PDB file of C-alpha atoms in Angstrom:
ATOM      1  CA  MET A 161      12.495  11.216   9.831  1.00 33.00           C
ATOM      2  CA  GLU A 162      14.487  10.819   6.691  1.00 35.00           C
ATOM      3  CA  PRO A 163      14.541   7.184   5.282  1.00 38.00           C
ATOM      4  CA  GLU A 164      17.749   5.370   6.378  1.00 42.00           C
ATOM      5  CA  HIS A 165      17.877   4.073   2.689  1.00 41.00           C
ATOM      6  CA  GLU A 166      16.033   5.413  -0.330  1.00 43.00           C
ATOM      7  CA  PRO A 167      13.200   2.672  -1.097  1.00 47.00           C
ATOM      8  CA  GLU A 168      13.924   2.651  -4.821  1.00 48.00           C
ATOM      9  CA  ARG A 169      17.011   1.027  -4.405  1.00 46.00           C
ATOM     10  CA  CYS A 170      15.587  -2.014  -2.941  1.00 59.00           C
ATOM     11  CA  CYS A 171      14.444  -5.417  -4.056  1.00 67.00           C
ATOM     12  CA  PHE A 172      10.901  -5.126  -5.032  1.00 73.00           C
ATOM     13  CA  ASP A 173      11.468  -6.455  -8.532  1.00 73.00           C
ATOM     14  CA  ASP A 174      12.565  -9.781  -6.791  1.00 73.00           C
ATOM     15  CA  TRP A 175       8.979 -10.358  -5.282  1.00 73.00           C
ATOM     16  CA  VAL A 176       6.980  -9.808  -8.508  1.00 77.00           C
ATOM     17  CA  ASP A 177       7.369 -13.357  -9.628  1.00 72.00           C
ATOM     18  CA  HIS A 178       5.815 -14.602  -6.301  1.00 71.00           C
ATOM     19  CA  TRP A 179       2.843 -11.872  -6.359  1.00 75.00           C
ATOM     20  CA  GLU A 180       2.176 -13.009 -10.197  1.00 74.00           C
ATOM     21  CA  ARG A 181       1.839 -16.618  -8.970  1.00 77.00           C
ATOM     22  CA  GLN A 182      -0.560 -15.422  -6.324  1.00 72.00           C
ATOM     23  CA  ALA A 183      -2.605 -13.420  -8.638  1.00 71.00           C
ATOM     24  CA  GLU A 184      -3.022 -16.478 -11.031  1.00 72.00           C
ATOM     25  CA  LYS A 185      -4.730 -18.463  -8.233  1.00 71.00           C
ATOM     26  CA  LYS A 186      -6.974 -15.575  -6.598  1.00 71.00           C
ATOM     27  CA  GLU A 187      -8.234 -12.052  -7.160  1.00 74.00           C
ATOM     28  CA  THR A 188      -5.643 -10.342  -4.742  1.00 76.00           C
ATOM     29  CA  VAL A 189      -2.271 -11.174  -3.941  1.00 71.00           C
ATOM     30  CA  ALA A 190      -2.659 -10.700  -0.128  1.00 82.00           C
ATOM     31  CA  GLY A 191      -5.584 -11.688   2.103  1.00 86.00           C
ATOM     32  CA  VAL A 192      -5.951  -8.074   3.672  1.00 92.00           C
ATOM     33  CA  THR A 193      -6.303  -6.809   0.202  1.00 93.00           C
ATOM     34  CA  ALA A 194      -9.564  -8.641  -0.087  1.00 93.00           C
ATOM     35  CA  HIS A 195     -10.842  -7.079   3.105  1.00 94.00           C
ATOM     36  CA  LEU A 196      -9.696  -3.717   2.138  1.00 96.00           C
ATOM     37  CA  LEU A 197     -11.676  -3.880  -1.153  1.00 95.00           C
ATOM     38  CA  ARG A 198     -14.817  -5.036   0.685  1.00 95.00           C
ATOM     39  CA  ALA A 199     -14.386  -1.788   2.859  1.00 96.00           C
ATOM     40  CA  LEU A 200     -14.093   0.360  -0.111  1.00 97.00           C
ATOM     41  CA  ASP A 201     -17.207  -1.406  -1.706  1.00 95.00           C
ATOM     42  CA  GLU A 202     -19.002   0.006   1.286  1.00 94.00           C
ATOM     43  CA  ALA A 203     -17.477   3.299   0.998  1.00 96.00           C
ATOM     44  CA  GLY A 204     -18.352   3.525  -2.561  1.00 95.00           C
ATOM     45  CA  LEU A 205     -16.370   2.497  -5.781  1.00 96.00           C
ATOM     46  CA  ALA A 206     -18.988   2.851  -8.438  1.00 95.00           C
ATOM     47  CA  GLY A 207     -18.119   5.483 -11.041  1.00 97.00           C
ATOM     48  CA  ARG A 208     -15.313   6.556  -9.191  1.00 98.00           C
ATOM     49  CA  THR A 209     -11.535   7.231 -10.085  1.00 98.00           C
ATOM     50  CA  VAL A 210      -9.048   5.429  -8.198  1.00 98.00           C
ATOM     51  CA  LEU A 211      -5.261   6.119  -7.239  1.00 98.00           C
ATOM     52  CA  ASP A 212      -3.463   3.249  -5.765  1.00 98.00           C
ATOM     53  CA  VAL A 213      -0.114   4.313  -4.289  1.00 98.00           C
ATOM     54  CA  GLY A 214       2.386   1.453  -4.104  1.00 95.00           C
ATOM     55  CA  CYS A 215       0.251  -0.719  -6.316  1.00 95.00           C
ATOM     56  CA  GLY A 216       2.522  -3.492  -6.834  1.00 92.00           C
ATOM     57  CA  ILE A 217       1.161  -5.642  -9.656  1.00 92.00           C
ATOM     58  CA  GLY A 218      -2.184  -3.740  -9.576  1.00 95.00           C
ATOM     59  CA  ASP A 219      -4.333  -6.444  -8.065  1.00 94.00           C
ATOM     60  CA  LEU A 220      -6.248  -4.098  -5.816  1.00 96.00           C
ATOM     61  CA  ALA A 221      -6.687  -1.367  -8.766  1.00 97.00           C
ATOM     62  CA  LEU A 222      -7.947  -3.853 -11.193  1.00 96.00           C
ATOM     63  CA  THR A 223     -10.126  -5.502  -8.797  1.00 96.00           C
ATOM     64  CA  ALA A 224     -11.806  -2.067  -7.929  1.00 97.00           C
ATOM     65  CA  LEU A 225     -12.281  -1.559 -11.744  1.00 97.00           C
ATOM     66  CA  GLU A 226     -14.260  -5.065 -11.871  1.00 95.00           C
ATOM     67  CA  ARG A 227     -16.206  -3.766  -8.886  1.00 95.00           C
ATOM     68  CA  GLY A 228     -17.264  -0.755 -10.720  1.00 96.00           C
ATOM     69  CA  ALA A 229     -14.872   1.851 -10.340  1.00 98.00           C
ATOM     70  CA  GLU A 230     -14.342   4.222 -13.596  1.00 98.00           C
ATOM     71  CA  THR A 231     -10.618   4.333 -14.090  1.00 98.00           C
ATOM     72  CA  ALA A 232      -7.497   3.532 -11.784  1.00 98.00           C
ATOM     73  CA  VAL A 233      -4.012   4.601 -11.750  1.00 98.00           C
ATOM     74  CA  GLY A 234      -1.215   3.111  -9.899  1.00 98.00           C
ATOM     75  CA  PHE A 235       2.290   4.135  -8.821  1.00 97.00           C
ATOM     76  CA  ASP A 236       4.980   1.604  -7.705  1.00 95.00           C
ATOM     77  CA  LEU A 237       8.729   1.738  -7.126  1.00 91.00           C
ATOM     78  CA  SER A 238       9.180  -1.460  -9.194  1.00 90.00           C
ATOM     79  CA  SER A 239       9.384  -1.050 -13.043  1.00 91.00           C
ATOM     80  CA  LYS A 240       9.069  -4.988 -12.980  1.00 91.00           C
ATOM     81  CA  ALA A 241       5.722  -4.675 -10.906  1.00 92.00           C
ATOM     82  CA  VAL A 242       4.433  -1.944 -13.075  1.00 95.00           C
ATOM     83  CA  GLU A 243       5.113  -3.980 -16.539  1.00 93.00           C
ATOM     84  CA  GLN A 244       3.247  -6.888 -14.777  1.00 93.00           C
ATOM     85  CA  ALA A 245       0.479  -4.599 -13.827  1.00 95.00           C
ATOM     86  CA  GLY A 246       0.095  -3.679 -17.304  1.00 96.00           C
ATOM     87  CA  ALA A 247       0.155  -7.337 -18.501  1.00 94.00           C
ATOM     88  CA  LEU A 248      -2.568  -8.291 -15.789  1.00 93.00           C
ATOM     89  CA  ALA A 249      -4.715  -5.472 -16.844  1.00 96.00           C
ATOM     90  CA  ALA A 250      -4.532  -6.643 -20.475  1.00 96.00           C
ATOM     91  CA  SER A 251      -5.435 -10.174 -19.322  1.00 92.00           C
ATOM     92  CA  ARG A 252      -8.293  -8.939 -17.519  1.00 93.00           C
ATOM     93  CA  GLY A 253      -9.519  -6.818 -20.341  1.00 96.00           C
ATOM     94  CA  LEU A 254      -9.117  -3.554 -18.379  1.00 97.00           C
ATOM     95  CA  ALA A 255      -6.099  -2.127 -20.047  1.00 96.00           C
ATOM     96  CA  ASN A 256      -8.176   0.840 -21.390  1.00 97.00           C
ATOM     97  CA  ARG A 257      -9.256   1.797 -17.882  1.00 98.00           C
ATOM     98  CA  ALA A 258      -6.173   1.511 -16.018  1.00 98.00           C
ATOM     99  CA  ARG A 259      -2.578   3.004 -16.078  1.00 97.00           C
ATOM    100  CA  PHE A 260       0.379   2.086 -14.057  1.00 98.00           C
ATOM    101  CA  GLU A 261       3.464   4.040 -13.551  1.00 96.00           C
ATOM    102  CA  VAL A 262       6.940   3.774 -12.073  1.00 95.00           C
ATOM    103  CA  GLY A 263       7.097   6.424  -9.001  1.00 95.00           C
ATOM    104  CA  ASP A 264       7.748   6.783  -5.475  1.00 94.00           C
ATOM    105  CA  GLY A 265       4.526   8.030  -3.772  1.00 95.00           C
ATOM    106  CA  SER A 266       6.347  10.098  -1.418  1.00 95.00           C
ATOM    107  CA  LYS A 267       7.840  12.145  -3.930  1.00 94.00           C
ATOM    108  CA  VAL A 268       6.093  12.343  -7.213  1.00 94.00           C
ATOM    109  CA  ASP A 269       3.035  14.703  -7.912  1.00 94.00           C
ATOM    110  CA  LEU A 270      -0.003  12.195  -7.725  1.00 97.00           C
ATOM    111  CA  PRO A 271      -2.967  12.895  -9.889  1.00 97.00           C
ATOM    112  CA  GLU A 272      -6.116  13.685  -7.957  1.00 98.00           C
ATOM    113  CA  ALA A 273      -8.513  10.675  -7.523  1.00 98.00           C
ATOM    114  CA  ASP A 274     -12.024  10.007  -5.856  1.00 98.00           C
ATOM    115  CA  VAL A 275     -10.497   7.114  -3.950  1.00 98.00           C
ATOM    116  CA  VAL A 276      -6.860   6.928  -2.737  1.00 98.00           C
ATOM    117  CA  VAL A 277      -5.532   3.744  -1.503  1.00 98.00           C
ATOM    118  CA  LEU A 278      -2.240   2.795   0.279  1.00 98.00           C
ATOM    119  CA  ASN A 279      -2.264  -0.678   0.839  1.00 97.00           C
ATOM    120  CA  ARG A 280       0.788  -2.180   2.779  1.00 94.00           C
ATOM    121  CA  VAL A 281       2.649   0.812   1.904  1.00 96.00           C
ATOM    122  CA  PHE A 282       3.404   2.776   4.966  1.00 97.00           C
ATOM    123  CA  CYS A 283       5.613   0.034   6.417  1.00 94.00           C
ATOM    124  CA  CYS A 284       8.134   0.199   3.575  1.00 91.00           C
ATOM    125  CA  TYR A 285       9.052   3.671   4.423  1.00 92.00           C
ATOM    126  CA  ALA A 286      11.039   5.010   7.659  1.00 90.00           C
ATOM    127  CA  ASP A 287       9.063   8.414   6.945  1.00 89.00           C
ATOM    128  CA  ALA A 288       5.284   8.256   6.540  1.00 93.00           C
ATOM    129  CA  ASP A 289       5.039  12.124   6.312  1.00 96.00           C
ATOM    130  CA  GLY A 290       6.051  12.208   2.319  1.00 95.00           C
ATOM    131  CA  LEU A 291       3.605   9.658   1.535  1.00 96.00           C
ATOM    132  CA  LEU A 292       0.898  11.465   3.683  1.00 97.00           C
ATOM    133  CA  ASP A 293       1.464  14.795   2.302  1.00 97.00           C
ATOM    134  CA  ARG A 294       1.153  13.523  -1.280  1.00 97.00           C
ATOM    135  CA  SER A 295      -1.634  11.213  -1.053  1.00 98.00           C
ATOM    136  CA  LEU A 296      -3.799  13.313   1.234  1.00 98.00           C
ATOM    137  CA  ALA A 297      -3.398  16.083  -1.487  1.00 98.00           C
ATOM    138  CA  ALA A 298      -4.729  13.731  -4.251  1.00 98.00           C
ATOM    139  CA  ALA A 299      -7.721  12.420  -2.245  1.00 98.00           C
ATOM    140  CA  ARG A 300     -10.927  13.749  -3.065  1.00 98.00           C
ATOM    141  CA  ASN A 301     -13.447  11.681  -1.392  1.00 98.00           C
ATOM    142  CA  VAL A 302     -12.227   8.435   0.232  1.00 98.00           C
ATOM    143  CA  TYR A 303      -8.930   7.790   1.781  1.00 98.00           C
ATOM    144  CA  ALA A 304      -7.867   4.216   2.962  1.00 98.00           C
ATOM    145  CA  PHE A 305      -4.930   2.203   3.954  1.00 98.00           C
ATOM    146  CA  THR A 306      -3.749  -0.886   5.682  1.00 97.00           C
ATOM    147  CA  THR A 307      -0.552  -0.970   7.871  1.00 96.00           C
ATOM    148  CA  PRO A 308       0.771  -3.030  10.495  1.00 96.00           C
ATOM    149  CA  VAL A 309      -1.087  -2.621  14.139  1.00 95.00           C
ATOM    150  CA  SER A 310       1.126  -0.241  16.385  1.00 95.00           C
ATOM    151  CA  ARG A 311      -0.583  -0.492  19.624  1.00 92.00           C
ATOM    152  CA  GLY A 312      -1.008  -3.381  22.437  1.00 94.00           C
ATOM    153  CA  VAL A 313       0.283  -6.720  22.005  1.00 95.00           C
ATOM    154  CA  VAL A 314      -0.055  -7.090  18.521  1.00 94.00           C
ATOM    155  CA  GLY A 315       1.860  -3.836  17.885  1.00 94.00           C
ATOM    156  CA  SER A 316       4.515  -5.256  20.271  1.00 95.00           C
ATOM    157  CA  MET A 317       4.736  -8.585  18.449  1.00 95.00           C
ATOM    158  CA  ASN A 318       4.789  -6.576  14.974  1.00 93.00           C
ATOM    159  CA  ARG A 319       7.772  -4.570  16.245  1.00 94.00           C
ATOM    160  CA  ALA A 320       9.522  -7.633  17.129  1.00 96.00           C
ATOM    161  CA  TRP A 321       8.803  -9.446  14.105  1.00 94.00           C
ATOM    162  CA  THR A 322       9.820  -6.370  12.061  1.00 95.00           C
ATOM    163  CA  GLY A 323      13.116  -6.167  14.086  1.00 95.00           C
ATOM    164  CA  CYS A 324      13.847  -9.729  13.326  1.00 96.00           C
ATOM    165  CA  TRP A 325      13.245  -9.345   9.429  1.00 89.00           C
ATOM    166  CA  ASN A 326      15.437  -6.052   9.660  1.00 92.00           C
ATOM    167  CA  VAL A 327      18.341  -8.051  10.876  1.00 95.00           C
ATOM    168  CA  ILE A 328      17.983 -10.511   8.055  1.00 91.00           C
ATOM    169  CA  TYR A 329      17.632  -7.564   5.553  1.00 89.00           C
ATOM    170  CA  ARG A 330      20.825  -5.969   7.150  1.00 90.00           C
ATOM    171  CA  LEU A 331      22.816  -9.326   6.906  1.00 92.00           C
ATOM    172  CA  ARG A 332      21.941  -9.614   3.408  1.00 87.00           C
ATOM    173  CA  GLU A 333      22.487  -6.206   2.214  1.00 85.00           C
ATOM    174  CA  ALA A 334      23.717  -7.243  -0.961  1.00 82.00           C
ATOM    175  CA  LYS A 335      20.286  -8.540  -1.955  1.00 81.00           C
ATOM    176  CA  TYR A 336      18.157  -6.241  -0.133  1.00 83.00           C
ATOM    177  CA  HIS A 337      20.164  -2.899  -0.629  1.00 80.00           C
ATOM    178  CA  GLY A 338      19.295  -1.243   2.450  1.00 84.00           C
ATOM    179  CA  PHE A 339      15.517  -2.263   2.716  1.00 87.00           C
ATOM    180  CA  ARG A 340      13.896  -2.037   5.977  1.00 91.00           C
ATOM    181  CA  THR A 341      10.370  -2.284   7.306  1.00 92.00           C
ATOM    182  CA  PHE A 342       8.749   0.091   9.851  1.00 95.00           C
ATOM    183  CA  VAL A 343       5.884  -0.117  12.286  1.00 96.00           C
ATOM    184  CA  HIS A 344       4.149   3.682  12.435  1.00 96.00           C
ATOM    185  CA  ASP A 345       2.121   5.001  14.980  1.00 96.00           C
ATOM    186  CA  ILE A 346      -1.289   4.724  13.531  1.00 95.00           C
ATOM    187  CA  ASP A 347      -2.710   7.148  15.968  1.00 95.00           C
ATOM    188  CA  ARG A 348      -0.310   9.913  14.208  1.00 96.00           C
ATOM    189  CA  ILE A 349      -1.427   8.787  10.839  1.00 97.00           C
ATOM    190  CA  ASP A 350      -4.991   8.967  12.016  1.00 97.00           C
ATOM    191  CA  GLU A 351      -4.532  12.557  13.239  1.00 97.00           C
ATOM    192  CA  ARG A 352      -3.117  13.611   9.727  1.00 97.00           C
ATOM    193  CA  VAL A 353      -5.974  11.923   7.844  1.00 98.00           C
ATOM    194  CA  ARG A 354      -8.683  13.780  10.064  1.00 97.00           C
ATOM    195  CA  ALA A 355      -6.766  17.099   9.991  1.00 98.00           C
ATOM    196  CA  ALA A 356      -7.172  16.854   6.176  1.00 97.00           C
ATOM    197  CA  GLY A 357     -10.895  16.894   6.604  1.00 97.00           C
ATOM    198  CA  PHE A 358     -11.693  13.178   6.338  1.00 98.00           C
ATOM    199  CA  ARG A 359     -13.824  11.248   9.057  1.00 97.00           C
ATOM    200  CA  PRO A 360     -13.364   7.678   9.744  1.00 96.00           C
ATOM    201  CA  LEU A 361     -15.785   5.122   8.212  1.00 96.00           C
ATOM    202  CA  ARG A 362     -13.975   1.932   9.140  1.00 93.00           C
ATOM    203  CA  ARG A 363     -11.152   1.155  11.521  1.00 92.00           C
ATOM    204  CA  GLU A 364     -10.281  -2.499  12.370  1.00 92.00           C
ATOM    205  CA  HIS A 365      -7.764  -5.230  12.696  1.00 89.00           C
ATOM    206  CA  ARG A 366      -7.465  -7.835   9.859  1.00 87.00           C
ATOM    207  CA  ARG A 367      -5.486 -10.948   9.295  1.00 78.00           C
ATOM    208  CA  GLY A 368      -4.075 -10.638  12.771  1.00 81.00           C
ATOM    209  CA  VAL A 369      -1.328  -8.211  12.320  1.00 93.00           C
ATOM    210  CA  TRP A 370      -2.961  -5.440   9.745  1.00 95.00           C
ATOM    211  CA  ASP A 371      -4.802  -2.378  10.743  1.00 95.00           C
ATOM    212  CA  LEU A 372      -7.375  -1.326   7.968  1.00 97.00           C
ATOM    213  CA  ALA A 373      -8.896   2.238   7.793  1.00 97.00           C
ATOM    214  CA  VAL A 374     -11.279   3.977   5.594  1.00 98.00           C
ATOM    215  CA  TYR A 375     -12.251   7.581   5.675  1.00 98.00           C
ATOM    216  CA  SER A 376     -14.499   9.632   3.600  1.00 97.00           C
ATOM    217  CA  ARG A 377     -15.262  13.472   3.250  1.00 94.00           C
TER     218      ARG A 377
END
C-alpha cells in the first residue's frame, strides 16, 4: 500500500535532541536496541559489515562496531540525525569505520552488507514492502528487525495505542507534517524474509510491545 504521506516530510529532526541526550546517558537510545544488539552478537558481528536502515543518531551501528563489526553504514531520513550520528562516531573514536547518509531506505539503492538491521523502522512506514525489497537485497548473512507486536492481546494494544497517537499527529498536522505510525503483520514480514532464503535464529517479544527477530543464511 502507498504511504499516506511521505516519511521524509516528517518531524524526525525534532526528536534528535532527545535521542542525543539519551545517548549521553547510556550506550543505546532505546532499551529494545540493547536486546537487539545482544541477539546480533550471538548471530555474529565480529569482522562483519553492518547496514543500519533508519539509523537515527547511529547508536546501534556504533555499538556494533565497538562489539567487533568491521565497518558500519547507516541511512536515515533526518539530516539532523545523520549529522549527530557523525558527531557521535567521532566522539567514540569510530569515524574512520562508520558512514552515515541521508536517504529513504524504501527508495535508495542500499549497499550490500553482511548484517542488515531495521530497528523500529517498519512502524514509520505505511508500506513495508519497499523497505523489505531494498533491505533484503542488501543482506548477505544476517537480517534483523524490531517492530511492534501485531498478534494477540499485545498486538491489539499496540494498534489502539498507535491509533491514539495518530489522532494526535493528525490534530497537530503543522508540527508532524502527515507523520503516522503503523502496526504491520509480522507474520507477513517473516514470510518475505524466509522467501529470501533466511532462516530464523531468534524471534521474541521484548520490552512488552516489540517483536525482535534475527535471521541468517
